[in-house]
Coordinates of C-alpha atoms and ligand atoms in Angstrom, one line a residue:
X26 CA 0.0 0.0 0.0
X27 CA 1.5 3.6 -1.3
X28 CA 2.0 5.9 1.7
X29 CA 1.4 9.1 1.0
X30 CA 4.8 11.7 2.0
X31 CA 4.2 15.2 3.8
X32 CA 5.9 17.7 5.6
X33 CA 4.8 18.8 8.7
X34 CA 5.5 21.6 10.9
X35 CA 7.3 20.8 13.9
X36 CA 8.6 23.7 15.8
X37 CA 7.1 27.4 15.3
X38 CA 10.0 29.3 13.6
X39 CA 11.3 32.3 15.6
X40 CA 12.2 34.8 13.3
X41 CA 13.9 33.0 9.9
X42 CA 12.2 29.7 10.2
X43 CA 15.3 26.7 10.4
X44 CA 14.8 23.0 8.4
X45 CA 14.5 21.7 12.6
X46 CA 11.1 23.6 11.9
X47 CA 9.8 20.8 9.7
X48 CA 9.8 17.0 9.4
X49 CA 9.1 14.9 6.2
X50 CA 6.8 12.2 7.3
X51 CA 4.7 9.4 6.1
X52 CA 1.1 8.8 6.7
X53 CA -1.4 6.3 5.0
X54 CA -2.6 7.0 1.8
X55 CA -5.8 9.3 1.9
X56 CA -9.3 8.1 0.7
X57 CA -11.3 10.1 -0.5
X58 CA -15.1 10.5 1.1
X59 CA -18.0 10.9 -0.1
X60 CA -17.7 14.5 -2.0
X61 CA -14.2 14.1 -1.9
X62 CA -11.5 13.7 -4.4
X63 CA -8.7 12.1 -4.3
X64 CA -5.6 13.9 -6.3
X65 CA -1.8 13.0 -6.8
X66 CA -0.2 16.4 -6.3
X67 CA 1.9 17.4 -9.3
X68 CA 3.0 20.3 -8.4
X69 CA 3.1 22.7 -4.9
X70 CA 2.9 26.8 -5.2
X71 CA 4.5 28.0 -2.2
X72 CA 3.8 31.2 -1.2
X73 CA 5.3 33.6 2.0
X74 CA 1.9 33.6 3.6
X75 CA 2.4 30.2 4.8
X76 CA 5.4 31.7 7.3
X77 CA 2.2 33.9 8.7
X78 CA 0.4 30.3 9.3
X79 CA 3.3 29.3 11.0
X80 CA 3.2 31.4 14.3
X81 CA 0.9 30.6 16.8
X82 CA -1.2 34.0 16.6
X83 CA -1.7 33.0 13.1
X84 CA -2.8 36.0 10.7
X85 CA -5.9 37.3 8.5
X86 CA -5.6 33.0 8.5
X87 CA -5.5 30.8 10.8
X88 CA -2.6 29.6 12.0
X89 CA -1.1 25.7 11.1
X90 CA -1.2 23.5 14.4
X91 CA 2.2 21.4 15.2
X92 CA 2.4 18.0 12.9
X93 CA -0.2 19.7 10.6
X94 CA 1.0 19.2 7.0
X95 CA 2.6 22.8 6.1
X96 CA -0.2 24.4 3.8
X97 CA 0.4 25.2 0.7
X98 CA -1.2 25.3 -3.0
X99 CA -0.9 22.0 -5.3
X100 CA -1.7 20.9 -8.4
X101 CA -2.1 17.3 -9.6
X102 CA -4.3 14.6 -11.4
X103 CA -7.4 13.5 -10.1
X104 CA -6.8 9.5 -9.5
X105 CA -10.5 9.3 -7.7
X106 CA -13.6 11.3 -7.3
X107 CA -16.8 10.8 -5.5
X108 CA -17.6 14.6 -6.8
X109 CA -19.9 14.9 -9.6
X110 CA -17.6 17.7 -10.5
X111 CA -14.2 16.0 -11.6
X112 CA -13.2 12.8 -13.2
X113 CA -10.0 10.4 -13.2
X114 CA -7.4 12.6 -15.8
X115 CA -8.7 15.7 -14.8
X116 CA -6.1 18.4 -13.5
X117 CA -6.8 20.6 -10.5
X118 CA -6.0 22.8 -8.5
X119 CA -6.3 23.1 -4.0
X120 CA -5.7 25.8 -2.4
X121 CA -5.0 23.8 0.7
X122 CA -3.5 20.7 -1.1
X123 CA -0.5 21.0 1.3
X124 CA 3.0 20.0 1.0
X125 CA 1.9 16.8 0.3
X126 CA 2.2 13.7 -2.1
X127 CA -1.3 13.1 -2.3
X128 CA -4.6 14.8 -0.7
X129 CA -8.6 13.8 -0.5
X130 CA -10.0 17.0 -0.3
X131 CA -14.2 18.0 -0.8
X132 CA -14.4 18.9 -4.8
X133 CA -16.0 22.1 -3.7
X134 CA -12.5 22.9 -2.9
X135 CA -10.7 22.5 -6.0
X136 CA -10.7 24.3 -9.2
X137 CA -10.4 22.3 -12.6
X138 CA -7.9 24.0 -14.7
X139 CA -7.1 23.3 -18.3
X140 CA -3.6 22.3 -19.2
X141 CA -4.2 22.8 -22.8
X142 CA -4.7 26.7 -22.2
X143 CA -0.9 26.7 -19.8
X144 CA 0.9 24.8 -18.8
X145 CA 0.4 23.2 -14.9
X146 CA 2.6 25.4 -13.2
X147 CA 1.1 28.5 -15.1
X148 CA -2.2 27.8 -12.9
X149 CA -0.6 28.0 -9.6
X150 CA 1.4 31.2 -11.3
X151 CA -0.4 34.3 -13.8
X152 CA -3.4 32.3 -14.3
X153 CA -3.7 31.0 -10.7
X154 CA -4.1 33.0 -6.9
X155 CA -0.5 34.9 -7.9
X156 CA -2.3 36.6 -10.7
X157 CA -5.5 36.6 -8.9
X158 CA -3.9 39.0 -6.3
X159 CA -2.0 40.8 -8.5
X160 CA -5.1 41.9 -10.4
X161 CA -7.6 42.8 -7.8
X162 CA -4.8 44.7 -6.1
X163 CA -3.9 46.7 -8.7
X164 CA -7.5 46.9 -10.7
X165 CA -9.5 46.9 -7.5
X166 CA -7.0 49.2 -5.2
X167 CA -4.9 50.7 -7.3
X168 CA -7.0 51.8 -9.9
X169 CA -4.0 52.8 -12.4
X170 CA -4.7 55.3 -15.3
X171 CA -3.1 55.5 -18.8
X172 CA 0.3 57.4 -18.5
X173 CA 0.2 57.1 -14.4
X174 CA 3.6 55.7 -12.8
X175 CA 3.1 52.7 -10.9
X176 CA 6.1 50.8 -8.8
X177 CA 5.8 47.4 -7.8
X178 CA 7.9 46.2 -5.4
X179 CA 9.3 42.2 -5.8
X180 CA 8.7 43.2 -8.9
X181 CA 10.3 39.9 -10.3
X182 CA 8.3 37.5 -8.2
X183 CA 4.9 35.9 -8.8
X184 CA 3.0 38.3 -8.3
X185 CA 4.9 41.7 -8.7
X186 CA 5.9 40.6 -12.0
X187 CA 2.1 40.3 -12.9
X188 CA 1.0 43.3 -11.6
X189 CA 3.6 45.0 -13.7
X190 CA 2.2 43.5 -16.6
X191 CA -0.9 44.3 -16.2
X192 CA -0.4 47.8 -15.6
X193 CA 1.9 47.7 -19.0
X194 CA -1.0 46.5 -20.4
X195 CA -3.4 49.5 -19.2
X196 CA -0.9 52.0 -20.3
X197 CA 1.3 52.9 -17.6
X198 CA 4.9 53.4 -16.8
X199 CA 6.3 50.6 -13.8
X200 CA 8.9 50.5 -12.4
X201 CA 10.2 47.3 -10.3
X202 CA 12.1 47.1 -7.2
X203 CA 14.3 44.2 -6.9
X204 CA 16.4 42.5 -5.0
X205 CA 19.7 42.2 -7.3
X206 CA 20.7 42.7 -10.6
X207 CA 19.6 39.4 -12.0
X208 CA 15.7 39.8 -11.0
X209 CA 16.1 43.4 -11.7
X210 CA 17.0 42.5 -15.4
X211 CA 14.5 39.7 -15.5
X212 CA 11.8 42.3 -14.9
X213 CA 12.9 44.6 -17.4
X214 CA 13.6 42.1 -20.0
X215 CA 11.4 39.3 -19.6
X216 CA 8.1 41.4 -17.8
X217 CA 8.5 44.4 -19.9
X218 CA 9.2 47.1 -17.2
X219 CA 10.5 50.4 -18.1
X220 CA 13.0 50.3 -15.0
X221 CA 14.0 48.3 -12.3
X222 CA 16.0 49.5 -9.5
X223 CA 17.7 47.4 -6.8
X224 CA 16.6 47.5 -3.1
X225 CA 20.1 46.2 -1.7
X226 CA 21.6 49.2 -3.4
X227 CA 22.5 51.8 -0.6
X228 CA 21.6 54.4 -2.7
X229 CA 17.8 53.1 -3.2
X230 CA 16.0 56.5 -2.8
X231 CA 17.8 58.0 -5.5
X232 CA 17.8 55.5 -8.0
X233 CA 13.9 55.5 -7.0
X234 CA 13.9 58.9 -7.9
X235 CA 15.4 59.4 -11.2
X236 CA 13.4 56.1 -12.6
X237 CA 9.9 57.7 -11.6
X238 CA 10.7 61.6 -12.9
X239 CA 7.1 62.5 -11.9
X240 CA 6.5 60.9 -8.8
X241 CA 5.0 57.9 -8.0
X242 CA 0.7 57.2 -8.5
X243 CA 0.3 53.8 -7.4
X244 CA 2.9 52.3 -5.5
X245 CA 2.4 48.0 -4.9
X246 CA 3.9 46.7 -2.0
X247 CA 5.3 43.3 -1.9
X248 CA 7.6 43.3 0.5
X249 CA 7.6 46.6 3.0
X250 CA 11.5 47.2 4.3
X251 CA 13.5 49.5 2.6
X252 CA 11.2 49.1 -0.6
X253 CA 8.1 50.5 1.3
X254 CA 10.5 53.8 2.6
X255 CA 12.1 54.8 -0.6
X256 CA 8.3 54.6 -2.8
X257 CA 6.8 57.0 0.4
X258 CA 8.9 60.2 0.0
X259 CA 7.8 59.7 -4.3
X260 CA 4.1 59.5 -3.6
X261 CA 2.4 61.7 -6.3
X262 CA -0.5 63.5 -5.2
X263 CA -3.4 61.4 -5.2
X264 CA -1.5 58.6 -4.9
X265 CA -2.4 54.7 -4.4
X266 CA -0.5 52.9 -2.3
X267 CA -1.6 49.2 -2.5
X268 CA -0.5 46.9 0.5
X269 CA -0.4 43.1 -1.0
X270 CA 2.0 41.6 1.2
X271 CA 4.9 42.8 3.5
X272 CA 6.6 39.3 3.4
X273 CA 9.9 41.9 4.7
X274 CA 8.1 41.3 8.2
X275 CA 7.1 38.3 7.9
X276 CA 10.1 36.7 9.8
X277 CA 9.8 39.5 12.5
X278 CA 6.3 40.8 13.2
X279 CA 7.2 42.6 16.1
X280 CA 9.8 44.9 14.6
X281 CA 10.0 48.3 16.1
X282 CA 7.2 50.5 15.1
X283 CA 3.9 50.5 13.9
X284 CA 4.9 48.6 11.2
X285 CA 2.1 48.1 8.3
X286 CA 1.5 44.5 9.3
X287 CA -2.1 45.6 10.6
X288 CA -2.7 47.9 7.9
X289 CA -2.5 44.6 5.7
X290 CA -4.5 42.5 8.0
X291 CA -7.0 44.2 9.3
X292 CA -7.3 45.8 5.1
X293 CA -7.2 49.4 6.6
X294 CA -7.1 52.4 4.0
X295 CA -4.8 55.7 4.2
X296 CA -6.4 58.1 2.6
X297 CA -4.6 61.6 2.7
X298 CA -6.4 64.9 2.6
X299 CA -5.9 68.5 2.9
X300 CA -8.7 70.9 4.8
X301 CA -8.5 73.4 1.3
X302 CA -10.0 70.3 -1.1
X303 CA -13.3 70.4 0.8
X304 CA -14.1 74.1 1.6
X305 CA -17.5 73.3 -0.1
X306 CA -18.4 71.3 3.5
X307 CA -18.1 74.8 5.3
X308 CA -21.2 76.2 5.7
X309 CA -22.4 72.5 7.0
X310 CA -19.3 72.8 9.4
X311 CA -20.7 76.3 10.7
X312 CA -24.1 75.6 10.9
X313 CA -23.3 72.4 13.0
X314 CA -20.7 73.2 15.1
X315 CA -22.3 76.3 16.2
X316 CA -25.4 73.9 17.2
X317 CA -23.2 71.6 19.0
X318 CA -21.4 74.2 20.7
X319 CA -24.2 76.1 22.0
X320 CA -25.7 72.8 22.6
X321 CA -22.8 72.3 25.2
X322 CA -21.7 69.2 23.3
X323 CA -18.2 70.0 22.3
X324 CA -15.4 71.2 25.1
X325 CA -12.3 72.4 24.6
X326 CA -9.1 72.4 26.5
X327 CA -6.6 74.9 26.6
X328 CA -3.0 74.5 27.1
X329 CA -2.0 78.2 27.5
X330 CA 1.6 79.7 28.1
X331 CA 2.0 83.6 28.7
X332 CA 3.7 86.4 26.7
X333 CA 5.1 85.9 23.2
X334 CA 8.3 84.8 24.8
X335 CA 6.9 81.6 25.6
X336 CA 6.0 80.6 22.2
X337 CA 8.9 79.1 21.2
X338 CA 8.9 76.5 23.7
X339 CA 5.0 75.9 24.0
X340 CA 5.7 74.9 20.3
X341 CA 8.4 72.8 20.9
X342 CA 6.8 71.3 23.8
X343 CA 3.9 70.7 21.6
X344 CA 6.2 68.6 19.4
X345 CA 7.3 66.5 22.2
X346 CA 3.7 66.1 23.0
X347 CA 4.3 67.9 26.4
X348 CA 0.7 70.1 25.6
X349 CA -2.5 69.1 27.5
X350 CA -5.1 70.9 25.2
X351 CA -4.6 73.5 22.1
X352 CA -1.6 75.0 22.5
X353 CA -2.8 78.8 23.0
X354 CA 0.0 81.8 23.8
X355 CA -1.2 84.5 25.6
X356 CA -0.2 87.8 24.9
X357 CA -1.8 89.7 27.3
X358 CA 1.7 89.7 29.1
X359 CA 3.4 91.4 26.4
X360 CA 0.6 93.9 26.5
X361 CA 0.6 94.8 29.9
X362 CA 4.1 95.6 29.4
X363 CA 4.1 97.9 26.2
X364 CA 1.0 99.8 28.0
Ligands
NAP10 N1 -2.8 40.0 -0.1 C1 -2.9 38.8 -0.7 O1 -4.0 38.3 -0.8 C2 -1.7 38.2 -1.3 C3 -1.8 37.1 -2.1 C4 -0.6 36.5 -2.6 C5 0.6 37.1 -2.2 N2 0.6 38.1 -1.4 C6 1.9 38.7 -0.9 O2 2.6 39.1 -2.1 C7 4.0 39.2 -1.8 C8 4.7 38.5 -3.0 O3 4.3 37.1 -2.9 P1 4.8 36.1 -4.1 O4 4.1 34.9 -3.9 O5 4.7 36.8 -5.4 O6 6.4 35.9 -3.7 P2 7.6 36.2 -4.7 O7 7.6 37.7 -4.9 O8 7.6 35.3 -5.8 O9 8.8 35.8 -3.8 C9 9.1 36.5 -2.6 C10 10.0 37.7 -2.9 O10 10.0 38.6 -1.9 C11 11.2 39.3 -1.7 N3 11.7 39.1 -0.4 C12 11.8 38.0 0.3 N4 12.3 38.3 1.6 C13 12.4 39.6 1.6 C14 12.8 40.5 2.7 N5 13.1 40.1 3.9 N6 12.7 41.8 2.4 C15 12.4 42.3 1.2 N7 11.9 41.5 0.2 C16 12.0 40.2 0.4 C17 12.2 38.6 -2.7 O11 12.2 39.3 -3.9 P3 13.4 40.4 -4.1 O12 14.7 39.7 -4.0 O13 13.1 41.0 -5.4 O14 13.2 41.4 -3.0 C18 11.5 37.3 -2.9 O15 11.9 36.7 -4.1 C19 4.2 38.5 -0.5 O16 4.3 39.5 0.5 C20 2.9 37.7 -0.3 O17 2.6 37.5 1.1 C21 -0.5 38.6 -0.9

């Protein structure tokens, strides 16, 4: 009887997770149930978000549990169904195949693909959950116009090299960030970028620079670390920044900071704004605040310092955070003096 080979998690990883982390194992070969199918794996996608499974806190997914199989994408030939869905021959694909030989998994969860139109590893690539990402980020988020500048970081990868594309495709100019010269090439050359700078280059920020001339509209983060700092300070006005994955703090959730690990899992938006783009709201403001004011419903507190000497160090006090209210400065010192 065939046994069917897996690797399972182990140890959770601290920080960079170590082969000790994971043991290949046998177990008995899967059957599949009723609903189920039973596939020979052909090929596994792996992808960064299964280090996120990997800690015990889990992430926008829930986390592996020690001696699970390690999760993963696979593709492979159906050898068995009890689905009305899929037949012996057919090709699939599971999103939670796992880093498995072999997997019995409910049809519902699988996804026929067609080998004639790609090849098997295209599915779990462009035509599979890479591209998938790559296009709902960019179309969905990003929303890129004709002629816009859009920089993708891991631009090489699976799925920055398809969102590059795709925005080639709509008309705009990308711009990859890579790590090395080699992917950096590959991205130009093979994905059809019109630049590609490299992230372990020191001087980052000003290759940035000079390959997006007019700023940067939609910026499609891959990787956060140095890529994510060198895009901000480019940010075109009404600027996109897309947050895919940050797989740079993967290994190290807790780094120093706020990080943008929440922003990506809890899906929150930055939006930036300036008072002068909605002046039209004023007379609503005035009319409502006045209410609320005489109403007693708003309070204020004042943090007041006297005479204009003062003002300098209220002010810097204010950017240390040492204020308790509005910083006010009272002149009435300084007046009392001239009279
Ligand atoms: N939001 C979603 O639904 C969704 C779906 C799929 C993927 N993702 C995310 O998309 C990103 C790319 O995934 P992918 O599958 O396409 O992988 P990938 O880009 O094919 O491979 C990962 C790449 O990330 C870069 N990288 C690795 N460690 C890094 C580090 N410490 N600092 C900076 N860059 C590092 C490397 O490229 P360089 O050498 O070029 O830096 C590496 O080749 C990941 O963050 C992933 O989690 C998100």
């Amino acid at each position: 009887m065939r046994a069917n080979r897996q690797v399972v998690l182990v140890a959770r990883p601290r920080g960079l997770p170590r082969p000790e982390d994971f043991r290949l194992t046998q177990a008995p070969m899967p059957h599949p149930a009723e609903g189920e199918v039973l596939m020979r794996h052909d090929w596994l996608g792996l992808a960064p978000a299964a280090r996120l499974r990997m800690d015990e806190a889990g992430s926008y997914s829930a986390p592996m549990a020690l001696g699970d199989v390690v999760y993963g994408q696979a593709i492979g030939t159906v050898l068995q169904s009890r689905h009305p869905g899929f037949a012996p021959g057919d090709m699939a694909m599971a999103m939670r195949g796992g880093w498995q030989c072999f997997s019995a998994l409910p049809g519902g969860d699988l996804n026929k693909i067609d080998p004639k139109l790609a090849p098997p590893p295209a599915w779990l690539g462009p035509l599979g959950t890479s591209g998938l990402a790559a296009y709902i980020g960019l179309l969905a988020h990003g929303r890129p116009r004709a002629g816009e500048t859009v920089a993708v970081s891991a631009a090489a990868g699976a799925v920055g090299s398809v969102v590059g594309q795709i925005a080639r495709i709509l008309g705009c100019r990308v711009v990859g960030i890579a790590g090395g010269e080699d992917k950096c090439r590959a991205a130009v050359d093979e994905f059809g970028f019109d630049a590609c700078v490299d992230h372990r280059d020191p001087a980052l920020a000003q290759a940035l620079a000079r390959a997006c001339p007019d700023g940067i509209d939609v910026a499609f983060e891959n990787a956060g670390g140095p890529s994510r700092d060198a895009v901000w300070p480019l940010m075109a006005r009404g600027g996109r920044i897309v947050v895919c994955g940050l797989i740079a703090e993967y290994n190290a959730p807790e780094t120093a900071g706020p990080g943008w690990y929440r922003l990506l899992t809890q899906r929150l938006t930055i939006r930036g704004y300036i008072t002068s783009d909605h002046l039209d709201l004023r007379p609503d403001f005035e009319r409502d605040m006045a209410r609320w004011w005489s109403e007693g419903r708003i309070r204020m507190r004042e943090d007041v310092s006297h005479g204009l000497a003062t003002a300098p160090a209220a002010f810097i006090g204010m950017l240390q955070g040492r204020n308790r209210g509005k910083v006010l400065v009272s002149l009435a010192p300084d007046h009392a003096q001239a009279a």
